[in-house]
Structures are given as structure tokens and as C-alpha cells.
Amino acid sequence: MAATPLSPPLAASSSSSCSTSCSAAFTPHLPVISPKKTAFLSSPSSSLSLGGARLTALIFKKRTFSEDVGFGGVKCVTSNAPSALPKALLFDCDGVLVDTEKDGHRISFNETFAEYQLGVTWDVDLYGELLKIGGGKERMTAYFNKVGWPDNAPKVKEERKQFVASLHKRKTELFMALIEKKMLPLRPGVAKLIDQALGNGVKVAICSTSNEKAVFAVVLFLLGPERAKKIQIFAGDVVPRKKPDPAIYLLAAETLGIEPSSCVVVEDSAIGLAAAKAAGMKCIITKSGYTGYEDFLNADAVFDCIGDPPEERFDLAFCGGLLQKQCVN
């Protein structure tokens, strides 16, 4: 499949059902002032193309630590330097490429528990809580440590580790079967943004806490073999510490030969955001089914999805614009 070159900025549109929220990080040392005194700098040279709408300034919603003290004053403008693109786009997999958690991974975990006759079922709400723990093996271990290990589980710690590994292996097989049958679709705009990146010489990688085979299946079967051979995957146990630790993003930047500050990450969760920011990277959040309530105060931008035209939320030009953004107090 041929890569799609980056299209020029689109004309402004007055009919869009998109809702976006772009958040500049609030820091405690900033002066607390009245909302009426908050100033935003704008000029024709600072416009960006964002999902078909031309913005003359980057205006960011802000939150404070107390509802009764007003807003922190932050002025955000883009630099006057020529427009640049990121050196790399780094995507999380679950919740970003595909909204896999509720009807993909959760179902596969439960089918595995049933096969092993563990008497365990993770309902939708419980699984949402467990997602705060990065990694499937880590998730199961934490759950069993809290509620008690099944009667047919090993009693010795090292044997339990192998037991969890066998559960996770079977769960991955069941999940891959769902992906191969294309039971779960790509999220809107994912293929578009990846094609824009590849068509403009921007490196693309997937950085996920999920099993490498599962991530590869998502990339191969849903993005297709032509894209898959151009995308590098960092997943599972490739690093010893999982998100929110930045290790996986730092490994990706090092392997790709790119400075972290030249990378833009697309994530959907608070732990993914923490990992990206700790790595020194810009991070865009595209909320997924389980993460809409999470705190994304430190994200560089927050959207409900990437989006395809005519419902496009952002594009590669917007990602490049984030690298040029300057915020001063």
C-alpha cells in the first residue's frame, strides 16, 4: 500500500462534531491570576492546521489545585521557525491503535481463566481498575496476591511465576485469534496518521506493555503487511520496567537513533502519559473506552480520537507544531 504524503492545511470548517481539549501543563510556581488577566499571544505566523481548522493561536485549557484560586497564567505560542515534523511518532497499542481492552484482552483473560478452571471472572469495572497496572502478567499477579491464589495454582513463588506465564501465553493466543479474524477495528485516523508519517520520512514505532506477539498481530492484520514492515515494535518484556517507567520509550528513541525531544507519543492512559513525559517526549492523548476519566493535566494535547476526514481531530502537521510550541509564564 502506498504511503500518503502529508496534505496541505485544509480550509476552516464551521460544521464539525469534534470536541477537543488541549492542555498545557500547570506548574505550582506559576502566578495565580484572574481568568480575565490571562493573556494569549497570537499572530498570523503562529497558525497551525488542526483537523481542517486553522487556529491562529494555541489556546490551552488549564486547571488549578483549588477551585477558588483562579487560573494559572500560561501564554502559549508557536515559534517563528520553519514548520518541522517529528523525527518519530511512537504509538501505544491497546486503546490507541485499537480499543482492545474491554472486548479483546478482558474477554481473552476470562476465556483463559475458564479453561484453567480458576473460578475467576473479570467484569468490566474490575478490569478497568486492573488496567492501572501495566502488563498482563503483572496484572494477574497483583490480582491474585490481593484476592488470593486459586486452589489449583502452585504454592511456591517461582512456580506461580511460571503458572502466570502459562496463563498469559494462552490468553495471548486467544487474543491473537480475535485480531486475525478482524473482530476489532482500528480506531479512526490511525491508518491516516501513520501513512502521513511514513510518507514524509517520519519513523513510526509501537511501544506497548502487551505481549510482543499480540502487538505484532494488531500491526500485521489490521494495519497490513506493507505498513507492518516499516514499523518497529517494542513490546512486552523488551524492557525490565513497564509503564509508567519511561524505559520503553527511551529504548525506542535510542534504537531509532533519535533524540527523545524530537519524538511525539500517542497514548490513551495516565500511565502511558507518565512514561512519555518522563522520557522527555511530547505526548498526545486519544482517550479510549476505559481512560476518559483519567487525569491528563500534563498532556500536550487531549482528543477523543485521531479521526478521519471530515471528522479529523489532528494530523502530522499538528504533531510537528507541538515540537515548536513555547509556553512562558
PDB file of N, CA and C in Angstrom, residues 183-234:
ATOM      1  N   MET A 183     -11.974  -8.984  14.364  1.00  0.00           N
ATOM      2  CA  MET A 183     -13.169  -8.745  15.171  1.00  0.00           C
ATOM      3  C   MET A 183     -13.144  -7.354  15.806  1.00  0.00           C
ATOM      4  N   LEU A 184     -11.960  -6.761  15.897  1.00  0.00           N
ATOM      5  CA  LEU A 184     -11.799  -5.436  16.492  1.00  0.00           C
ATOM      6  C   LEU A 184     -11.179  -4.499  15.461  1.00  0.00           C
ATOM      7  N   PRO A 185     -11.808  -3.371  15.160  1.00  0.00           N
ATOM      8  CA  PRO A 185     -11.302  -2.471  14.106  1.00  0.00           C
ATOM      9  C   PRO A 185     -10.266  -1.482  14.628  1.00  0.00           C
ATOM     10  N   LEU A 186      -9.469  -0.936  13.706  1.00  0.00           N
ATOM     11  CA  LEU A 186      -8.589   0.177  14.039  1.00  0.00           C
ATOM     12  C   LEU A 186      -9.422   1.370  14.482  1.00  0.00           C
ATOM     13  N   ARG A 187      -8.875   2.186  15.375  1.00  0.00           N
ATOM     14  CA  ARG A 187      -9.560   3.408  15.767  1.00  0.00           C
ATOM     15  C   ARG A 187      -9.478   4.439  14.648  1.00  0.00           C
ATOM     16  N   PRO A 188     -10.443   5.348  14.559  1.00  0.00           N
ATOM     17  CA  PRO A 188     -10.469   6.328  13.462  1.00  0.00           C
ATOM     18  C   PRO A 188      -9.198   7.172  13.409  1.00  0.00           C
ATOM     19  N   GLY A 189      -8.637   7.283  12.207  1.00  0.00           N
ATOM     20  CA  GLY A 189      -7.489   8.153  11.972  1.00  0.00           C
ATOM     21  C   GLY A 189      -6.136   7.510  12.150  1.00  0.00           C
ATOM     22  N   VAL A 190      -6.085   6.310  12.713  1.00  0.00           N
ATOM     23  CA  VAL A 190      -4.795   5.661  12.974  1.00  0.00           C
ATOM     24  C   VAL A 190      -4.036   5.414  11.673  1.00  0.00           C
ATOM     25  N   ALA A 191      -4.674   4.756  10.711  1.00  0.00           N
ATOM     26  CA  ALA A 191      -4.003   4.452   9.443  1.00  0.00           C
ATOM     27  C   ALA A 191      -3.610   5.741   8.721  1.00  0.00           C
ATOM     28  N   LYS A 192      -4.481   6.738   8.772  1.00  0.00           N
ATOM     29  CA  LYS A 192      -4.201   8.025   8.123  1.00  0.00           C
ATOM     30  C   LYS A 192      -2.940   8.661   8.668  1.00  0.00           C
ATOM     31  N   LEU A 193      -2.821   8.746   9.998  1.00  0.00           N
ATOM     32  CA  LEU A 193      -1.677   9.411  10.614  1.00  0.00           C
ATOM     33  C   LEU A 193      -0.391   8.634  10.363  1.00  0.00           C
ATOM     34  N   ILE A 194      -0.461   7.317  10.417  1.00  0.00           N
ATOM     35  CA  ILE A 194       0.720   6.501  10.136  1.00  0.00           C
ATOM     36  C   ILE A 194       1.154   6.668   8.690  1.00  0.00           C
ATOM     37  N   ASP A 195       0.212   6.719   7.759  1.00  0.00           N
ATOM     38  CA  ASP A 195       0.553   6.921   6.347  1.00  0.00           C
ATOM     39  C   ASP A 195       1.183   8.292   6.127  1.00  0.00           C
ATOM     40  N   GLN A 196       0.660   9.312   6.810  1.00  0.00           N
ATOM     41  CA  GLN A 196       1.257  10.642   6.704  1.00  0.00           C
ATOM     42  C   GLN A 196       2.704  10.617   7.192  1.00  0.00           C
ATOM     43  N   ALA A 197       2.937   9.947   8.302  1.00  0.00           N
ATOM     44  CA  ALA A 197       4.293   9.875   8.853  1.00  0.00           C
ATOM     45  C   ALA A 197       5.237   9.135   7.914  1.00  0.00           C
ATOM     46  N   LEU A 198       4.850   7.942   7.500  1.00  0.00           N
ATOM     47  CA  LEU A 198       5.716   7.146   6.627  1.00  0.00           C
ATOM     48  C   LEU A 198       5.949   7.847   5.292  1.00  0.00           C
ATOM     49  N   GLY A 199       4.930   8.546   4.778  1.00  0.00           N
ATOM     50  CA  GLY A 199       5.053   9.252   3.508  1.00  0.00           C
ATOM     51  C   GLY A 199       5.936  10.474   3.576  1.00  0.00           C
ATOM     52  N   ASN A 200       6.244  10.922   4.796  1.00  0.00           N
ATOM     53  CA  ASN A 200       7.078  12.113   4.967  1.00  0.00           C
ATOM     54  C   ASN A 200       8.392  11.815   5.682  1.00  0.00           C
ATOM     55  N   GLY A 201       8.772  10.556   5.684  1.00  0.00           N
ATOM     56  CA  GLY A 201      10.063  10.176   6.243  1.00  0.00           C
ATOM     57  C   GLY A 201      10.135  10.180   7.751  1.00  0.00           C
ATOM     58  N   VAL A 202       8.989  10.204   8.431  1.00  0.00           N
ATOM     59  CA  VAL A 202       8.948  10.156   9.890  1.00  0.00           C
ATOM     60  C   VAL A 202       8.893   8.697  10.324  1.00  0.00           C
ATOM     61  N   LYS A 203       9.788   8.306  11.218  1.00  0.00           N
ATOM     62  CA  LYS A 203       9.812   6.924  11.679  1.00  0.00           C
ATOM     63  C   LYS A 203       8.610   6.641  12.574  1.00  0.00           C
ATOM     64  N   VAL A 204       8.122   5.417  12.504  1.00  0.00           N
ATOM     65  CA  VAL A 204       6.947   5.011  13.284  1.00  0.00           C
ATOM     66  C   VAL A 204       7.293   3.761  14.083  1.00  0.00           C
ATOM     67  N   ALA A 205       6.933   3.760  15.355  1.00  0.00           N
ATOM     68  CA  ALA A 205       7.138   2.591  16.201  1.00  0.00           C
ATOM     69  C   ALA A 205       5.948   2.419  17.128  1.00  0.00           C
ATOM     70  N   ILE A 206       5.742   1.185  17.559  1.00  0.00           N
ATOM     71  CA  ILE A 206       4.707   0.856  18.532  1.00  0.00           C
ATOM     72  C   ILE A 206       5.407   0.485  19.833  1.00  0.00           C
ATOM     73  N   CYS A 207       5.003   1.131  20.929  1.00  0.00           N
ATOM     74  CA  CYS A 207       5.626   0.903  22.238  1.00  0.00           C
ATOM     75  C   CYS A 207       4.542   0.486  23.218  1.00  0.00           C
ATOM     76  N   SER A 208       4.520  -0.786  23.598  1.00  0.00           N
ATOM     77  CA  SER A 208       3.392  -1.325  24.357  1.00  0.00           C
ATOM     78  C   SER A 208       3.856  -2.258  25.470  1.00  0.00           C
ATOM     79  N   THR A 209       3.076  -2.296  26.555  1.00  0.00           N
ATOM     80  CA  THR A 209       3.350  -3.258  27.620  1.00  0.00           C
ATOM     81  C   THR A 209       2.785  -4.639  27.284  1.00  0.00           C
ATOM     82  N   SER A 210       1.994  -4.737  26.228  1.00  0.00           N
ATOM     83  CA  SER A 210       1.382  -6.013  25.860  1.00  0.00           C
ATOM     84  C   SER A 210       2.406  -6.964  25.247  1.00  0.00           C
ATOM     85  N   ASN A 211       2.037  -8.241  25.199  1.00  0.00           N
ATOM     86  CA  ASN A 211       2.889  -9.264  24.609  1.00  0.00           C
ATOM     87  C   ASN A 211       3.266  -8.898  23.178  1.00  0.00           C
ATOM     88  N   GLU A 212       4.538  -9.121  22.825  1.00  0.00           N
ATOM     89  CA  GLU A 212       5.030  -8.731  21.508  1.00  0.00           C
ATOM     90  C   GLU A 212       4.251  -9.409  20.378  1.00  0.00           C
ATOM     91  N   LYS A 213       3.895 -10.682  20.553  1.00  0.00           N
ATOM     92  CA  LYS A 213       3.147 -11.392  19.513  1.00  0.00           C
ATOM     93  C   LYS A 213       1.771 -10.765  19.297  1.00  0.00           C
ATOM     94  N   ALA A 214       1.139 -10.360  20.385  1.00  0.00           N
ATOM     95  CA  ALA A 214      -0.183  -9.737  20.273  1.00  0.00           C
ATOM     96  C   ALA A 214      -0.086  -8.404  19.547  1.00  0.00           C
ATOM     97  N   VAL A 215       0.925  -7.615  19.881  1.00  0.00           N
ATOM     98  CA  VAL A 215       1.102  -6.320  19.220  1.00  0.00           C
ATOM     99  C   VAL A 215       1.423  -6.514  17.747  1.00  0.00           C
ATOM    100  N   PHE A 216       2.277  -7.476  17.446  1.00  0.00           N
ATOM    101  CA  PHE A 216       2.618  -7.751  16.046  1.00  0.00           C
ATOM    102  C   PHE A 216       1.376  -8.162  15.264  1.00  0.00           C
ATOM    103  N   ALA A 217       0.497  -8.935  15.899  1.00  0.00           N
ATOM    104  CA  ALA A 217      -0.734  -9.354  15.223  1.00  0.00           C
ATOM    105  C   ALA A 217      -1.608  -8.157  14.893  1.00  0.00           C
ATOM    106  N   VAL A 218      -1.726  -7.208  15.833  1.00  0.00           N
ATOM    107  CA  VAL A 218      -2.505  -5.999  15.577  1.00  0.00           C
ATOM    108  C   VAL A 218      -1.935  -5.239  14.391  1.00  0.00           C
ATOM    109  N   VAL A 219      -0.619  -5.063  14.372  1.00  0.00           N
ATOM    110  CA  VAL A 219       0.029  -4.300  13.298  1.00  0.00           C
ATOM    111  C   VAL A 219      -0.106  -5.030  11.962  1.00  0.00           C
ATOM    112  N   LEU A 220       0.168  -6.331  11.962  1.00  0.00           N
ATOM    113  CA  LEU A 220       0.153  -7.091  10.703  1.00  0.00           C
ATOM    114  C   LEU A 220      -1.248  -7.216  10.118  1.00  0.00           C
ATOM    115  N   PHE A 221      -2.211  -7.622  10.933  1.00  0.00           N
ATOM    116  CA  PHE A 221      -3.539  -7.931  10.405  1.00  0.00           C
ATOM    117  C   PHE A 221      -4.437  -6.705  10.248  1.00  0.00           C
ATOM    118  N   LEU A 222      -4.226  -5.688  11.073  1.00  0.00           N
ATOM    119  CA  LEU A 222      -5.111  -4.524  10.998  1.00  0.00           C
ATOM    120  C   LEU A 222      -4.492  -3.358  10.227  1.00  0.00           C
ATOM    121  N   LEU A 223      -3.184  -3.173  10.319  1.00  0.00           N
ATOM    122  CA  LEU A 223      -2.534  -2.133   9.523  1.00  0.00           C
ATOM    123  C   LEU A 223      -2.050  -2.674   8.183  1.00  0.00           C
ATOM    124  N   GLY A 224      -1.862  -3.979   8.101  1.00  0.00           N
ATOM    125  CA  GLY A 224      -1.490  -4.595   6.836  1.00  0.00           C
ATOM    126  C   GLY A 224       0.009  -4.795   6.713  1.00  0.00           C
ATOM    127  N   PRO A 225       0.419  -5.786   5.895  1.00  0.00           N
ATOM    128  CA  PRO A 225       1.845  -6.143   5.782  1.00  0.00           C
ATOM    129  C   PRO A 225       2.722  -5.036   5.222  1.00  0.00           C
ATOM    130  N   GLU A 226       2.206  -4.205   4.311  1.00  0.00           N
ATOM    131  CA  GLU A 226       3.030  -3.143   3.732  1.00  0.00           C
ATOM    132  C   GLU A 226       3.425  -2.124   4.796  1.00  0.00           C
ATOM    133  N   ARG A 227       2.479  -1.740   5.631  1.00  0.00           N
ATOM    134  CA  ARG A 227       2.807  -0.824   6.720  1.00  0.00           C
ATOM    135  C   ARG A 227       3.653  -1.541   7.778  1.00  0.00           C
ATOM    136  N   ALA A 228       3.305  -2.784   8.077  1.00  0.00           N
ATOM    137  CA  ALA A 228       3.962  -3.523   9.157  1.00  0.00           C
ATOM    138  C   ALA A 228       5.471  -3.620   8.957  1.00  0.00           C
ATOM    139  N   LYS A 229       5.915  -3.795   7.731  1.00  0.00           N
ATOM    140  CA  LYS A 229       7.351  -3.952   7.505  1.00  0.00           C
ATOM    141  C   LYS A 229       8.122  -2.646   7.687  1.00  0.00           C
ATOM    142  N   LYS A 230       7.409  -1.529   7.806  1.00  0.00           N
ATOM    143  CA  LYS A 230       8.059  -0.227   8.003  1.00  0.00           C
ATOM    144  C   LYS A 230       7.958   0.254   9.449  1.00  0.00           C
ATOM    145  N   ILE A 231       7.287  -0.529  10.294  1.00  0.00           N
ATOM    146  CA  ILE A 231       7.032  -0.123  11.679  1.00  0.00           C
ATOM    147  C   ILE A 231       7.811  -1.010  12.630  1.00  0.00           C
ATOM    148  N   GLN A 232       8.537  -0.405  13.563  1.00  0.00           N
ATOM    149  CA  GLN A 232       9.290  -1.160  14.560  1.00  0.00           C
ATOM    150  C   GLN A 232       8.438  -1.331  15.810  1.00  0.00           C
ATOM    151  N   ILE A 233       8.542  -2.506  16.419  1.00  0.00           N
ATOM    152  CA  ILE A 233       7.722  -2.824  17.589  1.00  0.00           C
ATOM    153  C   ILE A 233       8.606  -3.029  18.812  1.00  0.00           C
ATOM    154  N   PHE A 234       8.249  -2.345  19.889  1.00  0.00           N
ATOM    155  CA  PHE A 234       8.878  -2.523  21.196  1.00  0.00           C
ATOM    156  C   PHE A 234       7.755  -2.908  22.153  1.00  0.00           C
TER     157      PHE A 234
END
